[in-house]
CSV table of C-alpha atoms in Angstrom, one decimal:
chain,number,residue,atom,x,y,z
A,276,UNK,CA,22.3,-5.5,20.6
A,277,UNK,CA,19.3,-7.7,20.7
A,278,UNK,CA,16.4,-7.6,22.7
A,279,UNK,CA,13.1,-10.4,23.9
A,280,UNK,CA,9.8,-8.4,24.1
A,281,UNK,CA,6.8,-9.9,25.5
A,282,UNK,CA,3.7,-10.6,27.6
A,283,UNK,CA,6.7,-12.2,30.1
A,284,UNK,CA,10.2,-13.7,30.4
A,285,UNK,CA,11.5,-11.0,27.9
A,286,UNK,CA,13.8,-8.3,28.1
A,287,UNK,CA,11.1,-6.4,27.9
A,288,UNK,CA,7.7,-7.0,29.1
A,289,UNK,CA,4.8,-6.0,28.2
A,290,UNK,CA,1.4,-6.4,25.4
A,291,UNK,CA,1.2,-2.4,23.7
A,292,UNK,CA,3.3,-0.4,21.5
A,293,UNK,CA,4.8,1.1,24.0
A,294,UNK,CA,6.8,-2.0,25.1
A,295,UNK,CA,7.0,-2.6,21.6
A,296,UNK,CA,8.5,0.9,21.0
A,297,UNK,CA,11.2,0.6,24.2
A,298,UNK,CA,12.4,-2.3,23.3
A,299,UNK,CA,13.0,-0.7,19.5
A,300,UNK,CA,14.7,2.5,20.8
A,301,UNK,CA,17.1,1.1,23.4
A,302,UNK,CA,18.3,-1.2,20.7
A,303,UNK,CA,18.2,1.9,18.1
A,304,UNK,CA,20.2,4.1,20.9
A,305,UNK,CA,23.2,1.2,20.8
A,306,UNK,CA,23.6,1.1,17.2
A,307,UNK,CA,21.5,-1.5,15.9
A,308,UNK,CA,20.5,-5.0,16.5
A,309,UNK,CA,17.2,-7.0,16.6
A,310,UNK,CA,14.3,-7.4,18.8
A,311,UNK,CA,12.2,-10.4,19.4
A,312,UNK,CA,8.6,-10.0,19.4
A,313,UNK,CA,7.2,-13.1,21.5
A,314,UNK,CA,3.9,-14.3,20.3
A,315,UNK,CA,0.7,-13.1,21.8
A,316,UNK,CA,-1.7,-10.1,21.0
A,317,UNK,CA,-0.3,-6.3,21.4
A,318,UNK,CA,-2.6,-3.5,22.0
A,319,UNK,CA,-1.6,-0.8,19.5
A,320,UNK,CA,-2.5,2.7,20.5
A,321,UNK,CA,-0.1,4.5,18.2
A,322,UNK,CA,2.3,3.0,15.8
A,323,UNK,CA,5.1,0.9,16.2
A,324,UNK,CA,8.0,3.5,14.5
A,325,UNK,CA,10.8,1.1,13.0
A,326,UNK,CA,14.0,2.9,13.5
A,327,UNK,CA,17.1,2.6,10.8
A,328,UNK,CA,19.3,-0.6,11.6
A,329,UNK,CA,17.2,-2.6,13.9
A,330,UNK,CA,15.4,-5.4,12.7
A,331,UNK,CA,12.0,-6.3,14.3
A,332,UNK,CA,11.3,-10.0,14.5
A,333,UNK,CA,8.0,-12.2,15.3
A,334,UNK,CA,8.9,-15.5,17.4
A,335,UNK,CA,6.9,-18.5,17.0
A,336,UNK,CA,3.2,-18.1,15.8
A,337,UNK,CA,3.4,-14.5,14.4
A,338,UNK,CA,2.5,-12.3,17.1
A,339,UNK,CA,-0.4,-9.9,16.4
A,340,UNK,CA,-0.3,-6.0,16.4
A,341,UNK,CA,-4.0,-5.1,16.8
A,342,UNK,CA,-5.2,-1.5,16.6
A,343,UNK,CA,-7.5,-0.2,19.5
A,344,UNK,CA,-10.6,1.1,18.2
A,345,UNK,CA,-10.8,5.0,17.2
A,346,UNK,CA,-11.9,8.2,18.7
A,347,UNK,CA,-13.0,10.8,16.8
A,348,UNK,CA,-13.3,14.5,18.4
A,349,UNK,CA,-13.9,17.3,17.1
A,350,UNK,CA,-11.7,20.9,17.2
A,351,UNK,CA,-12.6,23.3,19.4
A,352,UNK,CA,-10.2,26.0,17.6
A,353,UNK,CA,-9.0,26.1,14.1
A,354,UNK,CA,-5.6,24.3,13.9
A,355,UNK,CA,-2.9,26.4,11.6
A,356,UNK,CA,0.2,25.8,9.8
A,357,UNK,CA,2.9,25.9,11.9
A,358,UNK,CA,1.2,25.3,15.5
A,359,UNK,CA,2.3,22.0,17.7
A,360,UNK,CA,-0.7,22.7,20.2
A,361,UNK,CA,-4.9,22.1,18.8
A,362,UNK,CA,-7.1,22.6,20.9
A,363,UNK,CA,-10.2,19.9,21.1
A,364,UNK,CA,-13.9,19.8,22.1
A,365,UNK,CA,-13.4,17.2,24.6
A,366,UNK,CA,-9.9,15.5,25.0
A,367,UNK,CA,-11.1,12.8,27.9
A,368,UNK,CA,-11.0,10.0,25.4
A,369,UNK,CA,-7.4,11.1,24.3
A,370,UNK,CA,-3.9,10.1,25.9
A,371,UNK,CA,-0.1,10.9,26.0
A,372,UNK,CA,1.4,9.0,23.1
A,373,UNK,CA,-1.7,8.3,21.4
A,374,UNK,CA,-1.5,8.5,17.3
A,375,UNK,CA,-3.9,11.1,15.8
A,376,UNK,CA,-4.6,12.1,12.5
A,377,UNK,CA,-6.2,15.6,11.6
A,378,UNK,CA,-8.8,16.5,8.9
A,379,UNK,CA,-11.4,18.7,8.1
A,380,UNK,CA,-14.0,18.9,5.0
A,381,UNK,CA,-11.3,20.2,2.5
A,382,UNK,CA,-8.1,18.1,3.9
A,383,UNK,CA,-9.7,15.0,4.0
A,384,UNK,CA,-7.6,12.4,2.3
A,385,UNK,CA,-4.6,11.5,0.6
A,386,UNK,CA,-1.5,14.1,1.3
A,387,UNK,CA,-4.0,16.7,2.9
A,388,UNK,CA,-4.5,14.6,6.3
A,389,UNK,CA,-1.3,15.3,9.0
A,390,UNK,CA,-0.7,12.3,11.2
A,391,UNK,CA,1.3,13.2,14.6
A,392,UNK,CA,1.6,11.5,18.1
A,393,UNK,CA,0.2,13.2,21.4
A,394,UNK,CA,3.2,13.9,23.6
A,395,UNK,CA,0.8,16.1,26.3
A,396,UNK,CA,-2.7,16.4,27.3
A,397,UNK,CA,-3.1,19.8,28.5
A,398,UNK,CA,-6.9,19.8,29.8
A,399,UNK,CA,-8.4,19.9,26.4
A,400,UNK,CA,-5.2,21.2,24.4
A,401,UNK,CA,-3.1,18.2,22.4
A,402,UNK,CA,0.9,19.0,22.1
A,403,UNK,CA,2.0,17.0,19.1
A,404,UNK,CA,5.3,15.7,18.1
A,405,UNK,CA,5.5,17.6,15.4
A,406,UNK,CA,3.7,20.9,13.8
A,407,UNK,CA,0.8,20.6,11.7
A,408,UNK,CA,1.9,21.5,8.1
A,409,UNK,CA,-1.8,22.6,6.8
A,410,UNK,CA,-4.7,24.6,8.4
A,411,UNK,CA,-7.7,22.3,9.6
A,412,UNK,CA,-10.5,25.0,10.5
A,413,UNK,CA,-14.0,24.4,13.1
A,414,UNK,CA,-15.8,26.0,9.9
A,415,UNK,CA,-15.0,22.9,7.8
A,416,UNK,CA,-15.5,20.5,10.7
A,417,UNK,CA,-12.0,19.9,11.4
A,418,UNK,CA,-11.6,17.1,13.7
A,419,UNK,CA,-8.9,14.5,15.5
A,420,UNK,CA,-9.5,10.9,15.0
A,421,UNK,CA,-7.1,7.9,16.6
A,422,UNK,CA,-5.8,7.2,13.1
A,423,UNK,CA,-2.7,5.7,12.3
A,424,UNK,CA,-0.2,2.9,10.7
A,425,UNK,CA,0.1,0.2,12.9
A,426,UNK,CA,3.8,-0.1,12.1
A,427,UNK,CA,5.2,2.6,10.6
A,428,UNK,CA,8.7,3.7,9.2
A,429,UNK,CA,9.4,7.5,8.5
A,430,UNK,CA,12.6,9.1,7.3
A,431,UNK,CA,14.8,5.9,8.3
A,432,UNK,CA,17.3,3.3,6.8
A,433,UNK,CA,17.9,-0.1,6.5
A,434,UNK,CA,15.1,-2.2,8.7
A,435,UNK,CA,13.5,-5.2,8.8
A,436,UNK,CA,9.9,-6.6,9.9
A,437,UNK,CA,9.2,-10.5,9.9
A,438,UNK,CA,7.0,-12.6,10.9
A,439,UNK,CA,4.2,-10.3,12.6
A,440,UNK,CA,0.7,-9.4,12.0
A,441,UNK,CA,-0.2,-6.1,11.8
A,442,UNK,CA,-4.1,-6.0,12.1
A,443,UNK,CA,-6.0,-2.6,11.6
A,444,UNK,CA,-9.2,-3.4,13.2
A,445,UNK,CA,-11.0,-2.3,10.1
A,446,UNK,CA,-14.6,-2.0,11.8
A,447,UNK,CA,-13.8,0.5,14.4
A,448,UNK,CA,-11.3,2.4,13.1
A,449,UNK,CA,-11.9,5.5,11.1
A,450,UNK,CA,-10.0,5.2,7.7
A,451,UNK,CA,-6.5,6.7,6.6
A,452,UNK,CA,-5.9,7.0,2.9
A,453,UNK,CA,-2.7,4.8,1.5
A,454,UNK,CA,-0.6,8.3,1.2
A,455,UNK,CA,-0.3,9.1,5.0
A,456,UNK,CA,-1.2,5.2,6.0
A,457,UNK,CA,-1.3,1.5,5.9
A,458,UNK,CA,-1.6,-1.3,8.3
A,459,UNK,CA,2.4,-1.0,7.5
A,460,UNK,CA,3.6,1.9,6.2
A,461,UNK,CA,6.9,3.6,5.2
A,462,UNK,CA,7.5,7.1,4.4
A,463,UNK,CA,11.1,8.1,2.9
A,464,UNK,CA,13.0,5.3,4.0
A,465,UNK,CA,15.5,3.4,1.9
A,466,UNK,CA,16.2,-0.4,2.1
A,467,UNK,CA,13.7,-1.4,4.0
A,468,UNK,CA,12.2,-5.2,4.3
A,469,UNK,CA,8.8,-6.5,5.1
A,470,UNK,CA,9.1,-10.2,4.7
A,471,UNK,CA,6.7,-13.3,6.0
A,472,UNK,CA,3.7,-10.3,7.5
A,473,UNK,CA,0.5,-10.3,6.8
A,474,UNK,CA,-1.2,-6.9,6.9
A,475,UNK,CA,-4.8,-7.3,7.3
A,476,UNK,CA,-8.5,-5.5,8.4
A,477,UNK,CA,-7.0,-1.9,8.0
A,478,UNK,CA,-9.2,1.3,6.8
A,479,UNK,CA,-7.2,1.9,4.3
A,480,UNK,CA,-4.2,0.0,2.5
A,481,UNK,CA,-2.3,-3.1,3.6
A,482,UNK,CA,1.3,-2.0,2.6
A,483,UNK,CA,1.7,1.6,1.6
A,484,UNK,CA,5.5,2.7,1.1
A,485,UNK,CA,5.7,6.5,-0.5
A,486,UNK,CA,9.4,7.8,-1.3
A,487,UNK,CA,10.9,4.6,-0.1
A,488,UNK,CA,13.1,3.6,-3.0
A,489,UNK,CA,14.8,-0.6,-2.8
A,490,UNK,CA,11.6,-1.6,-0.6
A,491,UNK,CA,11.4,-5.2,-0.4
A,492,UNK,CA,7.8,-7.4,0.1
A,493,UNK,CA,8.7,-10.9,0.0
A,494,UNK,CA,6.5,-14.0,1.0
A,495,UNK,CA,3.6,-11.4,2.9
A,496,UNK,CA,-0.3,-11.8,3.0
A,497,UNK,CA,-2.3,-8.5,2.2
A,498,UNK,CA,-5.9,-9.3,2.6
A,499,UNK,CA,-9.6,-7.5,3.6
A,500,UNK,CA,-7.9,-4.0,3.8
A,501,UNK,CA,-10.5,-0.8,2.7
A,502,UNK,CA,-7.9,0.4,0.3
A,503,UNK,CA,-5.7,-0.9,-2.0
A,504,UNK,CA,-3.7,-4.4,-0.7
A,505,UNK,CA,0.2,-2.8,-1.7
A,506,UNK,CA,0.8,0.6,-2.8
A,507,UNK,CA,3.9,1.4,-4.0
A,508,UNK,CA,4.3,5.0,-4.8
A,509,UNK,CA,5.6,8.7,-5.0
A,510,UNK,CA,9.5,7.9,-6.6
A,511,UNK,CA,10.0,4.5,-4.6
A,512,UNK,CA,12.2,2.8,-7.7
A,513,UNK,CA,13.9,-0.2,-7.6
A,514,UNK,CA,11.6,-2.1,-6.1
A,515,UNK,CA,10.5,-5.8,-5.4
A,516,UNK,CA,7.2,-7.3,-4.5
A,517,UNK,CA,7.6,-11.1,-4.7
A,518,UNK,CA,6.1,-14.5,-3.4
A,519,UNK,CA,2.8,-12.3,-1.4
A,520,UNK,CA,-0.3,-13.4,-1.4
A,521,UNK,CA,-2.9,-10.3,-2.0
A,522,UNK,CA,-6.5,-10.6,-2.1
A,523,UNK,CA,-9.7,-9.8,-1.1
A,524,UNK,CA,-8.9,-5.8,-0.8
A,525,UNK,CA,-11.7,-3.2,-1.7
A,526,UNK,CA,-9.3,-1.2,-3.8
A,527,UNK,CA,-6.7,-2.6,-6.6
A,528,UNK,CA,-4.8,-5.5,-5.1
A,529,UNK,CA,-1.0,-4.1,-6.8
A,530,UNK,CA,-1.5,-0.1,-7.2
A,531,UNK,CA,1.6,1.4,-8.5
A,532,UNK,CA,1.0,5.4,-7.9
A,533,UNK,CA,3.8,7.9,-8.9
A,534,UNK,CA,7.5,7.0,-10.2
A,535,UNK,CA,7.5,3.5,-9.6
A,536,UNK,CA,10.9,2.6,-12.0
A,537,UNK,CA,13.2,0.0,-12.8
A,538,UNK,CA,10.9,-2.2,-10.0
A,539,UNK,CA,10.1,-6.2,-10.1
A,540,UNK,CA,6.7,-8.0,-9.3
A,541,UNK,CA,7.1,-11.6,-9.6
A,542,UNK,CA,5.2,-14.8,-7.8
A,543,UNK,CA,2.7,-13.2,-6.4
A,544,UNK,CA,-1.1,-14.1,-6.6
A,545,UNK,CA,-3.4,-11.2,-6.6
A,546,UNK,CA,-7.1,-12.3,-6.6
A,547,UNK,CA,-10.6,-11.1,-5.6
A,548,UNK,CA,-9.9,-7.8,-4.8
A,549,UNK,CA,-12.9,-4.8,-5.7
A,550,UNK,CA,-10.9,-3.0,-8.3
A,551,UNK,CA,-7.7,-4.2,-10.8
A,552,UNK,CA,-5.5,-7.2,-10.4
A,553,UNK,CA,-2.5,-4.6,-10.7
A,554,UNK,CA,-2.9,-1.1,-12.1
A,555,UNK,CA,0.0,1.3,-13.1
A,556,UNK,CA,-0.1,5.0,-14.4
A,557,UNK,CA,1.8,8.0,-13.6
A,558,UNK,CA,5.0,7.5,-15.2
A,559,UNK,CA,5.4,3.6,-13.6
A,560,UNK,CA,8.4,2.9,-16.0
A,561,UNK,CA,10.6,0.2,-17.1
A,562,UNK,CA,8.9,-2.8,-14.6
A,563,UNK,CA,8.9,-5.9,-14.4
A,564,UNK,CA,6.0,-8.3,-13.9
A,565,UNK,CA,6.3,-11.8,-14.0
A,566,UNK,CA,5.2,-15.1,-13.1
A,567,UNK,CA,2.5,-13.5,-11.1
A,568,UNK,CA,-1.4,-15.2,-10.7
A,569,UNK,CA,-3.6,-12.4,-10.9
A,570,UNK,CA,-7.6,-13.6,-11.5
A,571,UNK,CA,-11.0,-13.2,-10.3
A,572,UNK,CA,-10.9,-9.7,-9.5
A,573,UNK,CA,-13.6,-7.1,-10.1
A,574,UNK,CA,-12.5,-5.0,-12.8
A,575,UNK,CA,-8.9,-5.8,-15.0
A,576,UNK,CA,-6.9,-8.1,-14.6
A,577,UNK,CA,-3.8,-5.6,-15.4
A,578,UNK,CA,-5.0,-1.7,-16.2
A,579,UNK,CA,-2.9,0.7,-17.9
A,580,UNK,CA,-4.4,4.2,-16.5
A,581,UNK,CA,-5.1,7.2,-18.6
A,582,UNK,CA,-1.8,9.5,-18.3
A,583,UNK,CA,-1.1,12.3,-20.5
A,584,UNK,CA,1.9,11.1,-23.3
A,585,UNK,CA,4.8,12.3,-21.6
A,586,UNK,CA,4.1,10.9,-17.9
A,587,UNK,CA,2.4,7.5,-19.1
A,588,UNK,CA,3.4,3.9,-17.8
A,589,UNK,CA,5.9,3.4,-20.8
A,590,UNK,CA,8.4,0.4,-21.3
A,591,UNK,CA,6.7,-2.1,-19.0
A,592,UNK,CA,7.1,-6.1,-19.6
A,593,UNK,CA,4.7,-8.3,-18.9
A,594,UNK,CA,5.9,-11.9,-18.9
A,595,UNK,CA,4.4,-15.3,-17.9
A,596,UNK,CA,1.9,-14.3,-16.1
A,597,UNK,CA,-1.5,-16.1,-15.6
A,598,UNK,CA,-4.2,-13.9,-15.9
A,599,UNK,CA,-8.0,-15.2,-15.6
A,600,UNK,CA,-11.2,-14.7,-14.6
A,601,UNK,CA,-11.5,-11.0,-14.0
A,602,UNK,CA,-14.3,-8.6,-14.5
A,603,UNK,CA,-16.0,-10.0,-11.8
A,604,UNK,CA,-17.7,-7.2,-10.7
A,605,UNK,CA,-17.4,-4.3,-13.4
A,606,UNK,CA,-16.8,-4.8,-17.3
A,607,UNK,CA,-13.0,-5.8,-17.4
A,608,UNK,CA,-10.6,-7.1,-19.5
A,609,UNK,CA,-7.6,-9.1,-18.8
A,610,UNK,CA,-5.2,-6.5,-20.0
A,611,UNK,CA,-6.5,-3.3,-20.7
A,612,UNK,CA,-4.3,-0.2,-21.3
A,613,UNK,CA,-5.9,3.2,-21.9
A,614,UNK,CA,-3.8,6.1,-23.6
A,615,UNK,CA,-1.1,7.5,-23.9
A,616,UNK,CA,1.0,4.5,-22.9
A,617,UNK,CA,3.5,3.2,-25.4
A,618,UNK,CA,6.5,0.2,-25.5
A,619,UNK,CA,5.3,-2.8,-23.9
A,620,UNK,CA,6.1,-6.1,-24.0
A,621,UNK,CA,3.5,-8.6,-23.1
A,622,UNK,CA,5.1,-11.8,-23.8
A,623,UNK,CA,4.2,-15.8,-22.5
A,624,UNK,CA,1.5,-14.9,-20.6
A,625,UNK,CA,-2.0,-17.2,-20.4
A,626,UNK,CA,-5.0,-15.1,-20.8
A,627,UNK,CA,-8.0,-16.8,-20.1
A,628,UNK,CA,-11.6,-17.2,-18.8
A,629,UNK,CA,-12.1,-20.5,-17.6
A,630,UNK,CA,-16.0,-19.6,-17.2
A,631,UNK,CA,-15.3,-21.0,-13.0
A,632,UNK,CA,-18.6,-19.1,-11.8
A,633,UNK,CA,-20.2,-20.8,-15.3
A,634,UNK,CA,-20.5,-17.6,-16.8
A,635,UNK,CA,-17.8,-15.5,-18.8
A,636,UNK,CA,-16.5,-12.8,-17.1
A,637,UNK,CA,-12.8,-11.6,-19.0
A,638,UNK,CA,-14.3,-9.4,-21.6
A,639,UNK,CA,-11.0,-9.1,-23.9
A,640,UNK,CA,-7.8,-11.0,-24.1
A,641,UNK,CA,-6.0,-7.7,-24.3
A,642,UNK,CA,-7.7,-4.3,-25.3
A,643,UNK,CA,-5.3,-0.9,-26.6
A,644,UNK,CA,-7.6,2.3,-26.4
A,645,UNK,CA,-6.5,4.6,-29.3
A,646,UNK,CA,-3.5,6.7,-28.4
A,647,UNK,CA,-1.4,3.5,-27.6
A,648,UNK,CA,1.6,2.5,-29.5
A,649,UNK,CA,4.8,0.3,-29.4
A,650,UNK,CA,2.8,-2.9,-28.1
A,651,UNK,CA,4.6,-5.8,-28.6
A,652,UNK,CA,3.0,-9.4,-27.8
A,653,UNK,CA,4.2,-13.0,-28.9
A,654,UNK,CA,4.3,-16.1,-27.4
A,655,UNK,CA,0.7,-15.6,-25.2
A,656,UNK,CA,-1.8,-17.9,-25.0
A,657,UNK,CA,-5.5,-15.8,-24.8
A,658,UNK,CA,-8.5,-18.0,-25.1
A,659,UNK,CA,-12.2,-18.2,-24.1
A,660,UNK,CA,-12.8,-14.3,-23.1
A,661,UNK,CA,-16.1,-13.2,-24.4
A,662,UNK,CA,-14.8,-10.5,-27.1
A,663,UNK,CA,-11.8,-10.2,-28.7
A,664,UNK,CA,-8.5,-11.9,-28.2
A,665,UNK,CA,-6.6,-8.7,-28.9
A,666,UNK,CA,-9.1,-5.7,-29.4
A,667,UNK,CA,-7.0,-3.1,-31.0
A,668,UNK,CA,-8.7,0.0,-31.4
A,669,UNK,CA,-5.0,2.3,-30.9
A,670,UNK,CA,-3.9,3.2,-34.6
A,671,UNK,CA,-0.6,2.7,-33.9
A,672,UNK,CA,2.3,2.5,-36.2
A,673,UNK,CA,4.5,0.8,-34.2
A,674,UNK,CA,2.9,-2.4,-32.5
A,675,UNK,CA,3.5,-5.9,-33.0
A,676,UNK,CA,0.9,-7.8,-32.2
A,677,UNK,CA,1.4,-11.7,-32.5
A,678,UNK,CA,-0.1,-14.4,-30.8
C-alpha cells in the first residue's frame, strides 16, 4: 500500500506529524508499503515513529520536518519507576500527543533521561505511553521539557527514510543527549536505511542509532547539530556510513560509542566539527574506514580513545584516507591513538597540513601513546605537520611502522 501526504492533493492532508504519523500507520496496519512526503514545511510536535516495512519518502525538494520550539515545566510530584501518570506544575503549555522528555539534577543525560509521548492531559496530570523506568524527584528539580527525535525508530524492522529534512530547531529547543535522541534517531531496530537526509540544527546529535545493528547512512548531510554529527553505538555491528557529508557539529563529526564491529565508513567528508574528525573507543572492532576526507576539525583528525586492554578499539584499518588540517581548535594530531589499542592497519592514507589558514595546525602525522602495539603503516604519505611524522612513544614489540 502506498500513500501521498501533504499540505493538499494527498491521500493525506495535512503540515504536522500527526498527518505524518496517519499516513505511516494506515500503511503499517496493511502490511507495508510507502508513503510520499510532498514537499513543504511540517510542524513536528512529537516524532515522526517509522514503523517496520514502510518506507518514508520525500517528493521533490526535500520536504522539511521542523521541530516546534520547547516547553520546559517543572514537576509538581516526584515521578517513580513504574508510574505512566506525573503530575506537573502547570501543564497549559502541554498537549495530547506531544513528545516529552523527563529529567532531574541526577538523570540528566545520556541513558538516565526517559522520553515518552502524552496520550492525556488530565488538568495538570500527563498519562504517558509508556511507564517511566527511573525516579525523577521535585527535590532534584525534576522537570518535563518538549524534547524529542524528530523522526524516530524504536524496536522496529526494515524501513526506509529519503529525501527529507529533519530540522531540530537547535535555538529553542532544550537539548537531548545522542543516547535517547537525534534529529533522526533509531533505537533497536535492524536494517534500517537513512539515505539522501540531511539532519540539521538539533540540540543534540544529527543521526544517533543505538542497538540498531546493519544501519545504513548513505549520500546524507549532518551539519550545525550540538552533539556529535553521527553516532553509531551500543552493539549496532555491521554497519555502513557512506557518501555523507558531516560538518560543522559541536561534538566529533563520526563518534563510534560501544560495540561498533565488523562496520564500513567510506566516502564521506567529515570537516569543521568542535571535536575529532572520527573517534572510536569502547571495543569499536574490526572496521573499516576508507576513502573518507576528514580535515579542518578542532581536535584529531582520527582519535583512538583511552580504553582499558581488553575492551579497546582493536583490529581497525585505516585506508586511503585524506586527512589534513586538524587541530584547529585544541592541540591535535592527524591520527592519534591513546592506549590500550592494538592491531591496526593504517595503510595509503595522505597525512598532511597544507598550512590553508597560513599557519600549521596538524601537530603529528600519527602519534601512539605508550601502551599501544600491533600498529602496522606502509604506503602513507605524512608531510608538513609541525612535529613528528610518526611520534612513537608506545614501546611496542609488535609494530611496523613504514612509511
Amino acid at each position: 500500500m502506498d500513500l501521498t501526504v501533504g499540505p493538499q492533493d494527498g491521500d493525506v492532508i495535512g503540515i504536522d506529524n500527526n498527518a505524518l504519523q496517519a499516513a505511516v500507520d494506515a500503511v503499517a496496519r496493511e502490511g507495508g508499503g510507502t508513503v510520499y512526503v510532498k514537499s513543504g514545511t511540517y510542524s513536528m510536535y512529537n516524532s515522526l515513529f517509522l514503523r517496520s516495512g514502510v518506507n518514508v519518502v520525500g517528493l521533490g525538494p526535500a520536504p522539511v520536518l521542523q521541530k516546534v520550539a520547547s516547553t520546559k515545566v517543572a514537576l509538581a510530584t516526584d515521578a517513580a519507576y513504574g508510574q505512566d501518570r506525573v503530575t506537573v506544575a502547570d501543564a497549559s503549555g502541554l498537549r495530547k500527543g506531544t513528545g516529552i522528555a523527563l529529567s532531574d539534577d541526577v538523570h540528566s543525560s545520556a541513558w538516565y533521561v526517559n522520553v515518552r509521548t502524552i496520550v492525556e492531559v488530565e488538568g495538570n496530570t500527563l498519562v504517558l505511553d509508556e511507564a517511566l523506568d527511573l525516579d525523577f524527584l521535585v527535590s532534584r528539580n525534576g522537570k518535563v521539557e518538549t524534547s524529542y527525535p524528530v523522526i524516530c525508530g524504536k524496536e522496529m524492522k526494515r524501513a526506509r527514510v529519503e529525501n527529507l529534512v529533519a530540522d531540530g530547531s537547535r535555538s529553542t529547543s532544550a537539548p537531548l543527549n545522542g543516547c535517547r535522541g537525534g534529529a533522526i534517531y533509531l533505537w533497536r531496530t535492524e536494517g534500517c536505511v537513512i539515505d539522501n537526509c540531511t539532519a540539521r540544527n538539533f540540540n543534540g546529535d544529527g543521526i544517533s542509532f543505538q542497538v540498531s545493528p546493519r544501519t545504513s547512512v548513505t549520500r546524507c548531510k549532518v551539519y550545525r547539530n550540538a552533539g556529535h554529527g553521527v553516532h553509531p553505538g551500543s552493539g549496532s555491528h555491521h554497519v555502513e556510513v557512506s557518501g555523507s557529508q558531516i560538518s560543522a557539529n559541536d561534538g566529533d563529526g563520526l563518534f563510534l560509542c560501544w560495540l561498533v564491529k565488523d562496520s564500513k565508513f567510506s566516502n564521506n567528508t567529515i570537516e569543521r566539527n568542535g571535536q575529532d574528525g572520527i573517534s572510536i573507543g569502547h571495543e569499536d572492532t574490526d572496521n573499516l574506514l576508507v576513502s573518507n576526507t576528514i580535515e579542518r576539525n578542532g581536535r584529531h583528525g582520527v582519535c583512538f580513545r583511552a580504553e582499558a586492554a581488553y575492551n579497546g578499539g582493536h583490529r581497525n584499518t585505516l585506508q586511503d584516507n585524506t586527512i589534513r588540517d586538524n587541530g584547529q581548535s585544541h592541540p591535535g594530531d592527524g591520527i592519534h591513538v591513546e592506549a590500550f589499542t592494538f592491531d591496526l592497519n593504517i595503510i595509503g592514507n595522505t597525512i598532511e597540513d597544507t598550512m590553508r589558514d597560513a599557519k600549521v595546525t596538524q601537530r603529528n602525522g600519527i602519534y601512539l601513546a605508550k601502551g599501544v602495539d600491533g600498529i602496522r603503516t606502509r604506503g602513507n604519505t605524512i608531510r608538513a605537520n609541525a612535529d613528528e611524522v610518526i611520534a612513537d612513544e608506545s614501546e611496542g614489540q609488535k609494530n611496523s611502522l613504514q612509511l
